Coordinates of C-alpha atoms in Angstrom, one line a residue:
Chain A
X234 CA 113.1 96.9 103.7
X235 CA 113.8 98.2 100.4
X236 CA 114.4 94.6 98.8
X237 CA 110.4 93.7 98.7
X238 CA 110.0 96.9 97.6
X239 CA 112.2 96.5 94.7
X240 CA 110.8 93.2 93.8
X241 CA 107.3 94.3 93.8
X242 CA 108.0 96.9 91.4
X243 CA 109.8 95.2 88.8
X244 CA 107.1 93.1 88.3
X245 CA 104.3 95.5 88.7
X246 CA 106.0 98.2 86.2
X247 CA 106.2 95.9 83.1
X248 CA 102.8 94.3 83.5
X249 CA 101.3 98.1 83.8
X250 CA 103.1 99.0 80.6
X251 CA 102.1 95.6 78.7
X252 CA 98.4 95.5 80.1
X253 CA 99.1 99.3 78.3
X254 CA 100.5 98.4 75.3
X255 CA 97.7 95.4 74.6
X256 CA 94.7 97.6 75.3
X257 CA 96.4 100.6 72.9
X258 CA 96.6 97.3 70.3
X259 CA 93.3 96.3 70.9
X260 CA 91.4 99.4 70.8
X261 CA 93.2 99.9 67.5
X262 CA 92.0 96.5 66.4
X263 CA 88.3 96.9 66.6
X264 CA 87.7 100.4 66.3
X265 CA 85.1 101.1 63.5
X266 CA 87.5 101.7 60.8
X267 CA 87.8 97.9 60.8
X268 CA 84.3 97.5 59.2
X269 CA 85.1 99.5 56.0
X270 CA 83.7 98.4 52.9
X271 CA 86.9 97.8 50.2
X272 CA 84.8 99.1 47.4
X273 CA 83.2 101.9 49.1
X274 CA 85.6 104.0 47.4
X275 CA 85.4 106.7 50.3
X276 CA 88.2 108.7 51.6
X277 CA 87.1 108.8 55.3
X278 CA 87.7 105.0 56.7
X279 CA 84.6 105.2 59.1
X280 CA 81.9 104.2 56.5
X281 CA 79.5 101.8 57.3
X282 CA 79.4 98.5 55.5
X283 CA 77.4 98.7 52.0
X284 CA 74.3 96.4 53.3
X285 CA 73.8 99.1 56.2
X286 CA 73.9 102.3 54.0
X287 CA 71.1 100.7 51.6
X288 CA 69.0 99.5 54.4
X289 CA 69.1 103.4 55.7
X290 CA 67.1 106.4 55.9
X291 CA 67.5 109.9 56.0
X292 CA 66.3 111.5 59.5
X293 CA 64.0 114.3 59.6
X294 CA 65.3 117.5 60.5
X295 CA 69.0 116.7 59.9
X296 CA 70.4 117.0 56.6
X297 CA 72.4 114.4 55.4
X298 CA 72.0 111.8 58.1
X299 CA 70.8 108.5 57.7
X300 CA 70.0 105.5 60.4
X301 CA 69.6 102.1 59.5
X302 CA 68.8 99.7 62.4
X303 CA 70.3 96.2 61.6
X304 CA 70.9 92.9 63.5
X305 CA 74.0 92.8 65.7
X306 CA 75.4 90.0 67.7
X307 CA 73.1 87.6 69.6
X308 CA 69.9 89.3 70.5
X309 CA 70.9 92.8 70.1
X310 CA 69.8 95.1 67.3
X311 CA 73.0 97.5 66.2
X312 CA 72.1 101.5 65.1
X313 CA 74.1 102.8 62.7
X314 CA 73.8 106.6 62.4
X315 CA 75.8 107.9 58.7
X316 CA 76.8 111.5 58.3
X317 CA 77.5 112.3 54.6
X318 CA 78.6 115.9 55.3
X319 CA 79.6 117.2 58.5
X320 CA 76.9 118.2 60.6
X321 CA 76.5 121.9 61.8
X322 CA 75.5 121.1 65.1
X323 CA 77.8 121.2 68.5
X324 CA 78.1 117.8 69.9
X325 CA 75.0 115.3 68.8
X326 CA 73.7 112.8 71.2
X327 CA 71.6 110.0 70.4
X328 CA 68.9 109.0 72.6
X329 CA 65.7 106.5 72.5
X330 CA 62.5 108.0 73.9
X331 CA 59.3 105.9 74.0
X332 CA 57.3 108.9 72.3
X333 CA 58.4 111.3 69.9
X334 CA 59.4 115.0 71.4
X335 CA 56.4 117.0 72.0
X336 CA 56.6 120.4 70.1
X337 CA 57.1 123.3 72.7
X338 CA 57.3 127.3 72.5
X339 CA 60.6 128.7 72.5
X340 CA 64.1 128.1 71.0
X341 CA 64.8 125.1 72.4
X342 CA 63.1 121.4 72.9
X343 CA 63.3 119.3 76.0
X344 CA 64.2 115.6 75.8
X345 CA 61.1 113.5 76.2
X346 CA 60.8 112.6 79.6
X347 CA 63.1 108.6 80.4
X348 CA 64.6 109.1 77.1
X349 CA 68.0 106.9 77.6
X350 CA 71.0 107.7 76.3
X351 CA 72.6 105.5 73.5
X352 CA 75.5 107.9 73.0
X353 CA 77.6 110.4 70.5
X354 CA 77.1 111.1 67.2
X355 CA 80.4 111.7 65.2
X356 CA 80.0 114.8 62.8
X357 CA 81.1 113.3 59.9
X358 CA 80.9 109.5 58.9
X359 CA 79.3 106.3 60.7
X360 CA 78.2 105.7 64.5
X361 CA 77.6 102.4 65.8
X362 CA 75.8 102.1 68.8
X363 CA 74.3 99.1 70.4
X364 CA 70.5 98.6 71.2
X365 CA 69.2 95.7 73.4
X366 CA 65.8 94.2 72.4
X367 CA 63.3 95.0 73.3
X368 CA 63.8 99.0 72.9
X369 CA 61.9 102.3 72.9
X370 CA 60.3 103.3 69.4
X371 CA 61.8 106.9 69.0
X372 CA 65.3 108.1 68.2
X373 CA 65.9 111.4 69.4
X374 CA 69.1 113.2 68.5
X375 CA 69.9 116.0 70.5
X376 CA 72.8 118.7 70.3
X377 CA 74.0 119.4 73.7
X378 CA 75.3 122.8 72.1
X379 CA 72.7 124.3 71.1
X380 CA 70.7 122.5 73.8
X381 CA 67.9 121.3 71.5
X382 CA 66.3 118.1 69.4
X383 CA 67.7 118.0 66.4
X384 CA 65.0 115.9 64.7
X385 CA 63.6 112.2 65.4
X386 CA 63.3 109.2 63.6
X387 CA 60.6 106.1 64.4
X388 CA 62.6 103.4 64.5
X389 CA 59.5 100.9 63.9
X390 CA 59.0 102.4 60.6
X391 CA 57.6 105.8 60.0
X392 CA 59.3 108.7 59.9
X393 CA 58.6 111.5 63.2
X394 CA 57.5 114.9 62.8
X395 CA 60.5 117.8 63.2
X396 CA 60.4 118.9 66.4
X397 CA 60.3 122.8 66.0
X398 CA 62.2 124.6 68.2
X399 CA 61.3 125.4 71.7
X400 CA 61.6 125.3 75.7
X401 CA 64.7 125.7 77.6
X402 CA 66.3 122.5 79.5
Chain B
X80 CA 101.9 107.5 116.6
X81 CA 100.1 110.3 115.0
X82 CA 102.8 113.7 113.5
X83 CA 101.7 117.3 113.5
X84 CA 100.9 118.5 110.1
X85 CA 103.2 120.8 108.4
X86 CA 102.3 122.7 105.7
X87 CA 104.4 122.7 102.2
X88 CA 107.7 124.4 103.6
X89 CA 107.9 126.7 100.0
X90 CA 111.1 128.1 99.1
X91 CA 112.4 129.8 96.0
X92 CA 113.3 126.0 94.2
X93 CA 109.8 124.6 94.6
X94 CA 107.7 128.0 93.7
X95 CA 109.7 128.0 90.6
X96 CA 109.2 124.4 89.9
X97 CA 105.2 124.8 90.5
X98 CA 105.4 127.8 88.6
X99 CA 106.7 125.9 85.9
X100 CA 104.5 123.5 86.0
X101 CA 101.4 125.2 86.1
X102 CA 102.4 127.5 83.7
X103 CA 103.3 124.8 80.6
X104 CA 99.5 123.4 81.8
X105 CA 97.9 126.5 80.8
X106 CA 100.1 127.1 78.1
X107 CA 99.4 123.2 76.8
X108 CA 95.8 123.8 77.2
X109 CA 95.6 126.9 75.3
X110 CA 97.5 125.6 72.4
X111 CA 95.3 122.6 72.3
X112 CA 92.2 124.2 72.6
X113 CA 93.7 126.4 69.6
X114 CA 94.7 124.2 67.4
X115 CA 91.4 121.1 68.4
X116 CA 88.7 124.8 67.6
X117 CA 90.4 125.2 64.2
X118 CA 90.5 121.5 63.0
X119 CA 87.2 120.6 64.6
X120 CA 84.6 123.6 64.2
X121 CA 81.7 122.0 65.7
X122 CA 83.3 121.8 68.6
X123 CA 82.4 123.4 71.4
X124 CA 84.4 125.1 74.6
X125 CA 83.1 122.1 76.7
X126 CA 84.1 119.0 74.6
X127 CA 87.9 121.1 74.0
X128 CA 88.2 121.6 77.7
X129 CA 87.6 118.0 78.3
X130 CA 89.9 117.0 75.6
X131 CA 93.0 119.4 76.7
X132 CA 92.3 118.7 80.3
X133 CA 92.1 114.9 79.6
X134 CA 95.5 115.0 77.2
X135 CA 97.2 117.5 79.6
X136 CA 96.5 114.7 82.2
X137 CA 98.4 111.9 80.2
X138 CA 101.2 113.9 79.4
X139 CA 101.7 114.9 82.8
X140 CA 101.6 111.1 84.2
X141 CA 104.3 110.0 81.1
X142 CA 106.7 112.9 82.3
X143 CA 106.0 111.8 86.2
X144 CA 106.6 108.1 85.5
X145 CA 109.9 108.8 83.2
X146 CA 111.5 111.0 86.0
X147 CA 112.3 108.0 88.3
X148 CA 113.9 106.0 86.0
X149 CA 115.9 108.7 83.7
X150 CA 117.1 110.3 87.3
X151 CA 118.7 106.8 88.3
X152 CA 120.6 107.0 85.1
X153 CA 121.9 110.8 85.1
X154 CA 121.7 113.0 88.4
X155 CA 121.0 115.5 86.2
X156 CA 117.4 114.5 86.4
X157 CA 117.2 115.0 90.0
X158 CA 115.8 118.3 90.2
X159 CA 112.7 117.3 88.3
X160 CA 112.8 114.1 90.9
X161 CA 112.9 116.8 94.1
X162 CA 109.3 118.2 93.5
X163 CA 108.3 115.3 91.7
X164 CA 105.1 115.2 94.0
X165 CA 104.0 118.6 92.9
X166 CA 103.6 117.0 90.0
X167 CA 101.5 114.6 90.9
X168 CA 99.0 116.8 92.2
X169 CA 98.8 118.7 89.7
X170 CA 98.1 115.7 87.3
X171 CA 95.5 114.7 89.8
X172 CA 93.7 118.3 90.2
X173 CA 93.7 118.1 86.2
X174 CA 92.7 115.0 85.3
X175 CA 89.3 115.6 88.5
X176 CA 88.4 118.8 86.3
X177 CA 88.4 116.4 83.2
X178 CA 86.5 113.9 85.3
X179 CA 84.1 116.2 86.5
X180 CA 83.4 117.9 83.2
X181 CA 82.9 114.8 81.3
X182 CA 80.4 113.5 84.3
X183 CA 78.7 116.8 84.2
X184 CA 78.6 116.6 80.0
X185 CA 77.6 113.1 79.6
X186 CA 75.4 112.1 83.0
X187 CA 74.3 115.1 84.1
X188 CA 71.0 115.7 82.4
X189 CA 69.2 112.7 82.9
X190 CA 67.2 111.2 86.2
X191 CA 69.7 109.1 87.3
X192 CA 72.2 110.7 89.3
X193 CA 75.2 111.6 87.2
X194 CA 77.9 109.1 89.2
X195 CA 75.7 106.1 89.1
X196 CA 75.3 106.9 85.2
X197 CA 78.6 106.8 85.3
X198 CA 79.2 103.5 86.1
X199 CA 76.1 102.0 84.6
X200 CA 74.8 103.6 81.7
X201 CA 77.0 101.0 79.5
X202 CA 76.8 97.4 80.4
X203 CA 78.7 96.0 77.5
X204 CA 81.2 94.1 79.2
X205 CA 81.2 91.8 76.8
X206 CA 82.5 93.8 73.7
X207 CA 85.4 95.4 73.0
X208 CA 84.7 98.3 70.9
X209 CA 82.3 99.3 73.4
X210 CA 83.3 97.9 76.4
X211 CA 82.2 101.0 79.2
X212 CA 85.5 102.7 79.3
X213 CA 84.5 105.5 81.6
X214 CA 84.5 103.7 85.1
X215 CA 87.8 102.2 83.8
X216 CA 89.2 106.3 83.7
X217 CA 86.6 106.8 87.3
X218 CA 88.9 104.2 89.0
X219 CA 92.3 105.7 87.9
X220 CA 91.0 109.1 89.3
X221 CA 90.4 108.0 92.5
X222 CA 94.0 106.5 92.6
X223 CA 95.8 109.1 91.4
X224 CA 93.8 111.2 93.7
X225 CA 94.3 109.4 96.6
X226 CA 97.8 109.5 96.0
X227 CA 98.0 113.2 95.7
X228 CA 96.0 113.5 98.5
X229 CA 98.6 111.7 100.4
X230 CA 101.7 113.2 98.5
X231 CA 102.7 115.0 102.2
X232 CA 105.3 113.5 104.6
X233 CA 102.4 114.1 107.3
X234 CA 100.8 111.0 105.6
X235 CA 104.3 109.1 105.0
X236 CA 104.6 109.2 108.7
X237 CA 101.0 108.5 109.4
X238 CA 100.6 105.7 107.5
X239 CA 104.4 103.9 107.7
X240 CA 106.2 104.0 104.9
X241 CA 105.4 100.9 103.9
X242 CA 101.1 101.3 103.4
X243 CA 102.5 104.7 102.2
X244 CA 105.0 103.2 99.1
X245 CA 102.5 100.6 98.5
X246 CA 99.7 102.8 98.2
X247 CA 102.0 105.3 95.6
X248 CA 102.5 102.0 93.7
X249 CA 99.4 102.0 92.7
X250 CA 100.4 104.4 90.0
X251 CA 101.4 101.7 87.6
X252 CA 97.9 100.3 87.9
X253 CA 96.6 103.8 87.5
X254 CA 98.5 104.0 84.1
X255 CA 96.8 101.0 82.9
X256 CA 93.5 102.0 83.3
X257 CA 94.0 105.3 81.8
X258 CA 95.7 104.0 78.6
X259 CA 92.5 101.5 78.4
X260 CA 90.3 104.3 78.8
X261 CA 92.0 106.1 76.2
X262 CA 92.3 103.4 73.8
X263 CA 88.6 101.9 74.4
X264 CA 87.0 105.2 74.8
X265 CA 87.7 108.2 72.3
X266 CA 90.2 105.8 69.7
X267 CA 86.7 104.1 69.1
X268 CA 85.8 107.4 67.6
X269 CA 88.0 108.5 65.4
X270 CA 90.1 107.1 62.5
X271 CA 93.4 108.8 62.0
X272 CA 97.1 106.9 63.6
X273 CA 98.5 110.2 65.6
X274 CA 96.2 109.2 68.8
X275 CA 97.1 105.4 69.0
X276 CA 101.0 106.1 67.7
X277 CA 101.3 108.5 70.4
X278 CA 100.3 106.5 73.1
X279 CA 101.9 103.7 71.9
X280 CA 105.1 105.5 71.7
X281 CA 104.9 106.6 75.3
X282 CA 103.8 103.2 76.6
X283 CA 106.7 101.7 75.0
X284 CA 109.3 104.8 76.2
X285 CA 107.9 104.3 79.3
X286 CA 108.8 100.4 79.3
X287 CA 112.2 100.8 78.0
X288 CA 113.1 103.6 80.5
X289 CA 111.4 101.3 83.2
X290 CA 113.6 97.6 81.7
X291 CA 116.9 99.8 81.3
X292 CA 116.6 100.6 84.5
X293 CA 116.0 97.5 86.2
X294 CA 118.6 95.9 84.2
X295 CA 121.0 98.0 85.9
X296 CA 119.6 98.0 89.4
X297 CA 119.6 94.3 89.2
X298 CA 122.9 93.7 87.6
X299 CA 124.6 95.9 90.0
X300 CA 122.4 93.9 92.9
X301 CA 123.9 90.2 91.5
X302 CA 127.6 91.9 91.7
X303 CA 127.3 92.6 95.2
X304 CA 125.3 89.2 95.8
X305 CA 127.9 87.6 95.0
X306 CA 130.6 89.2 97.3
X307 CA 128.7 88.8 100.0
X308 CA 128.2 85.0 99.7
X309 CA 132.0 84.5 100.0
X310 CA 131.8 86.9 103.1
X311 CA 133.2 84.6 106.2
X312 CA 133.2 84.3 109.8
X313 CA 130.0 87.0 109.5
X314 CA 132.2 89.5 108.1
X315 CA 132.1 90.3 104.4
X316 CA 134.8 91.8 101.4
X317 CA 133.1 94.9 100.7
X318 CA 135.3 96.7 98.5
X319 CA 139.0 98.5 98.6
X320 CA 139.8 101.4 100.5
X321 CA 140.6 103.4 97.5
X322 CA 137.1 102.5 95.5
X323 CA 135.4 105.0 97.8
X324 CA 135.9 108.8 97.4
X325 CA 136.4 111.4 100.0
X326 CA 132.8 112.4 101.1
X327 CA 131.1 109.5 99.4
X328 CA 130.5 106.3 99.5
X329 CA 130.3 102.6 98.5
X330 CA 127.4 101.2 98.3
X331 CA 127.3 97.0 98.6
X332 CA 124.8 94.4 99.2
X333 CA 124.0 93.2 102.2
X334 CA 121.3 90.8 104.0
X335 CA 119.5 91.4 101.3
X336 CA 120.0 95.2 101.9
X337 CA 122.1 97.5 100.7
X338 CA 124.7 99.1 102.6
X339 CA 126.4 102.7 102.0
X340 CA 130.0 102.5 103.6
X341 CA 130.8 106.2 103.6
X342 CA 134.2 108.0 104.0
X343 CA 134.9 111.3 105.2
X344 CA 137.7 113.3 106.8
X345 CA 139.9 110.0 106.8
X346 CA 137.4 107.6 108.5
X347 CA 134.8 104.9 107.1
X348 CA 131.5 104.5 108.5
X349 CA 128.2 102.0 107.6
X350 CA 124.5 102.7 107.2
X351 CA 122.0 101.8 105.3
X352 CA 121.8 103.1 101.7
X353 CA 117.9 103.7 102.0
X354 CA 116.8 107.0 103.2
X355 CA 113.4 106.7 105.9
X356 CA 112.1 109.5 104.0
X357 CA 111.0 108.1 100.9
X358 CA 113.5 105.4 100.5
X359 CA 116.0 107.2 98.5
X360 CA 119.4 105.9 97.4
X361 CA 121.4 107.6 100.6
X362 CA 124.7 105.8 99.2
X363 CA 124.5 108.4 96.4
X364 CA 125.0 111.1 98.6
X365 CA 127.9 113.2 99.8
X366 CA 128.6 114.0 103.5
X367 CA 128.4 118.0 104.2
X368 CA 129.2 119.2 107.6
X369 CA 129.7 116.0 108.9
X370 CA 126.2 114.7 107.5
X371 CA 125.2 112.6 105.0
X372 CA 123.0 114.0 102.8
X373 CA 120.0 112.1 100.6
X374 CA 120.2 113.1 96.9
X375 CA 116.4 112.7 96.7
X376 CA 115.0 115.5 99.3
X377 CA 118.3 116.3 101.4
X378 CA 117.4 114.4 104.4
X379 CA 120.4 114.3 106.7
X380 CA 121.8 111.4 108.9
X381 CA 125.1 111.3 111.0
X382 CA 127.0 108.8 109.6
X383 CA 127.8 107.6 113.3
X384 CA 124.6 106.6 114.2
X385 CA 122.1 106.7 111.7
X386 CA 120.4 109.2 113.1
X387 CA 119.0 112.4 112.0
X388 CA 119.8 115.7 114.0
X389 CA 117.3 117.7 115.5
X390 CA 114.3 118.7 115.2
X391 CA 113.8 115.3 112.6
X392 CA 114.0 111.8 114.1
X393 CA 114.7 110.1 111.3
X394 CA 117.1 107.2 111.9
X395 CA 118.4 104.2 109.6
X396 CA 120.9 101.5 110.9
X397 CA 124.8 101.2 111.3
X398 CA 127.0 98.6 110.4
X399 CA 130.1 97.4 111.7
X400 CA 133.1 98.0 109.4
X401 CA 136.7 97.5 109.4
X402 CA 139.8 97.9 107.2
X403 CA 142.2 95.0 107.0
X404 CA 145.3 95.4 104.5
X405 CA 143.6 97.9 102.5
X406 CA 140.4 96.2 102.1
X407 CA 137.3 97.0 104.0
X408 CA 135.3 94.4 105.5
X409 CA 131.5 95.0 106.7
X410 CA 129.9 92.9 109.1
X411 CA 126.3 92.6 107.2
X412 CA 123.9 92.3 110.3
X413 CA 122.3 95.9 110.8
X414 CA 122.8 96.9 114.7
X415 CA 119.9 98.2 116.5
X416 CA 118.6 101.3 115.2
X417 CA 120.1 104.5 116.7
X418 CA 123.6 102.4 117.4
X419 CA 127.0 104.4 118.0
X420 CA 129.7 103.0 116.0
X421 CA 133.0 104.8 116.0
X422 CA 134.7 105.6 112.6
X423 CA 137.6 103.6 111.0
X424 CA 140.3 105.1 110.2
X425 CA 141.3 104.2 106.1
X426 CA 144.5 103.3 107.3
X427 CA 143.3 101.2 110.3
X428 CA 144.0 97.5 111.0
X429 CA 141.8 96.9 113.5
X430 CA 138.0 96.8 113.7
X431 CA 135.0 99.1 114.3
X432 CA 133.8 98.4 118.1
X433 CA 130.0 98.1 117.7

């Protein structure tokens, strides 16, 4: 009984630890780092590439963060979302909302109802997230911490208004 | 067909093992959660306990995979292998609260429910960098927690051994998709080497630990393979009388099986070298009180019969051996399960009636 048993593992074993090995190489491989400019002359390796940083603009409410929305592959539109200094707030999430956040009462603001979740904002340096076409107008960016919108950013062209802090979630 | 259920039978061994074991968790977790608050700032409590509880997880599943292995190199690894189960479950009940925290921080406050978020909030199946790495660390949860669900010997029984080793197989799968998670999922987000060096390091420990192994297992398999194809008239060369200790055995090759040929108090006796428990190397054993004992967990058979004595019913099968001018010769078809062979003598010429 044992013999099958045996068998079965010696083959399953090695191709767990190589189907391992090949996804820790390929994770490696494309991970943003690999989109560095060589004369961007910044320490941090996630930087976005230069055409992206001059297409972007700063978003409202959030010091030092810019978004620049630029073609990605085939039909999708790629969000790039640049952190000069690290951000103060506790764990930024990016959403798109059709409308921008509606101003509420208290210390913190509700997501606009159906916004969808694009996903995390690294505190320091450049996100990439993917957008397919067509998509809702408004980025939202939200700190789950402190459980309120950040600030927005029309992605058709104009700027949002803050969002001032309000209602709980 | 069905067994009663017995619960964990705890003695001193295996509450100082769990002890252990849940003690370096916390103490991991606290040190991480330390060290991750002072070099990330921003952070908060929830994003550190998903992070220790998700690295606390890996660790645990590189120590439970490198047991087997490093314990059929140097007994002295066979404590850790006695509880390894315990393990197990404790990798599983951590890496569920790391499931179920990231679900509730990431899916939880939108209007689709949080599980179907889960698994299809990212479509991009066709990219690498972004490929949706969470259902890949979903379907290793439910793996690992099936197995530790059915880590008990109720469910060894239950299910056969067989469904039951297959099923605990599945670990190496499990592996897999937790090293993709890993390296799809937060390596996309960060730049620095420790991450990916580290779990390439203990991917590639792992695979050594695993070939060395197998190398051995299967060079010692072609040695006897090849004895018993010059075996004749049914009956095989097994080994000399003097290769096999007082109170332990030889263990040989045969049908495709190995056989432990076990010698104690002057007599030789055959059964099969895999223990019905969990399919430990009984050959590696010693006989005490007349019983051969499994290395593993310390099942018990009598070397007569193959059988296990009361209140257990284990039972594996006999062989018939005999000793002719000082070398012993096994007949390599197993007899009938529960079979009463009579031992040889070391110094008999004649053969074992079956």
């Amino acid at each position: 009984m044992i013999a099958p048993l045996r068998r079965r593992h010696r083959w399953l074993a090695p191709a767990s630890f190589a189907a391992a090995i090949v996804g820790v190489l390929a994770g490696v491989m494309v991970r943003p780092d690999a989109f560095v400019d060589a004369g961007s002359g910044r320490d941090s390796v996630l930087a976005a590439p230069a055409y992206v940083a001059q297409a972007a603009r700063p978003v409202p409410g959030i010091d030092g963060l810019g978004a620049a929305l630029v073609p990605g592959e085939g039909d999708r539109m790629d969000l790039w979302l640049m952190a000069e200094a690290r951000l103060e707030a506790a764990d930024v999430l990016a959403y798109l909302a059709s409308a921008a956040p509606s101003p509420s009462g208290s210390m913190e603001t509700p997501l606009p109802e159906g916004a969808q979740l694009l996903g995390s904002v690294a505190p320091l340096g450049a996100s990439r997230l993917s957008l397919t076409a067509p998509h809702a107008a408004h980025l939202v960016l939200f700190s789950l911490g402190q459980q309120r919108v950040l600030g927005s950013l029309d992605l058709d062209g104009s700027p949002a208004s803050t969002s001032t802090p309000q209602g709980g979630r | 067909m069905g067994h009663t259920y017995q619960a964990v039978q705890w003695n001193p061994q295996k509450k100082r093992y769990d002890q252990l074991v849940v003690g370096g968790v916390l103490l991991y977790l606290a040190v991480f959660m330390a060290v991750s608050a002072a070099v990330f700032p921003e952070a908060t409590l929830e994003t550190l306990l998903i992070r220790g509880l998700g690295t606390a997880a890996l660790v645990l599943l590189h120590i439970i995979l490198s047991i087997g292995p490093l314990a059929r190199r140097d007994p002295r690894w066979l404590p850790l292998l006695y509880n390894r189960r315990h393990l197990g479950v404790t990798m599983a009940t951590v890496a569920s609260l790391h499931g179920a925290f990231s679900t509730l921080q990431f899916h939880a406050f939108g209007d689709v429910n949080p599980i179907v978020s889960l698994f299809t909030s990212n479509t991009r199946v066709d990219s690498i960098a972004q490929f949706p790495f969470q259902p890949l660390g979903a379907c290793a949860l439910v793996i690992v927690v099936l197995m530790a669900a059915t880590s008990h010997d109720f469910w060894l029984r239950n299910l056969s051994a067989p469904v039951w080793k297959a099923l605990h197989m599945l670990v190496y799968v499990a592996y897999a998709l937790i090293l993709l998670h890993v390296a799809l999922g937060s390596l996309q987000t960060e730049s620095g080497t420790v991450t990916p060096a580290a779990l390439g390091l203990g991917a590639v420990w792992l695979g050594a630990l695993h070939l060395r192994a197998a190398r051995a297992e299967g060079a010692r398999d072609r040695e006897e393979e090849v004895r018993e194809a010059a075996a004749a008239e049914g009956w095989m060369d097994a080994c000399g009388v003097d290769e096999i200790p007082e109170g332990r055995a030889k263990v040989v090759v045969a049908a495709g099986d190995r056989v432990a040929i076990f010698r104690s108090e002057g007599h030789l006796s055959a059964l099969s070298s895999v223990c019905q428990h969990q399919n430990g190397p009984l050959g590696e054993g010693r006989v005490v009180d007349g019983l051969v004992v499994c290395p593993w967990h310390g099942f018990q058979y009598r070397p007569r019969c193959g059988t296990s004595p009361e209140p257990f019913d284990e039972r594996v099968p006999t062989f018939r051996v005999r000793v002719e001018d000082g070398r012993v010769l096994l007949d390599p078809r197993p007899l009938p399960l529960g079979t009463e062979t009579d031992p040889v003598p070391v110094s008999s010429a004649g053969s074992s009636p079956a």
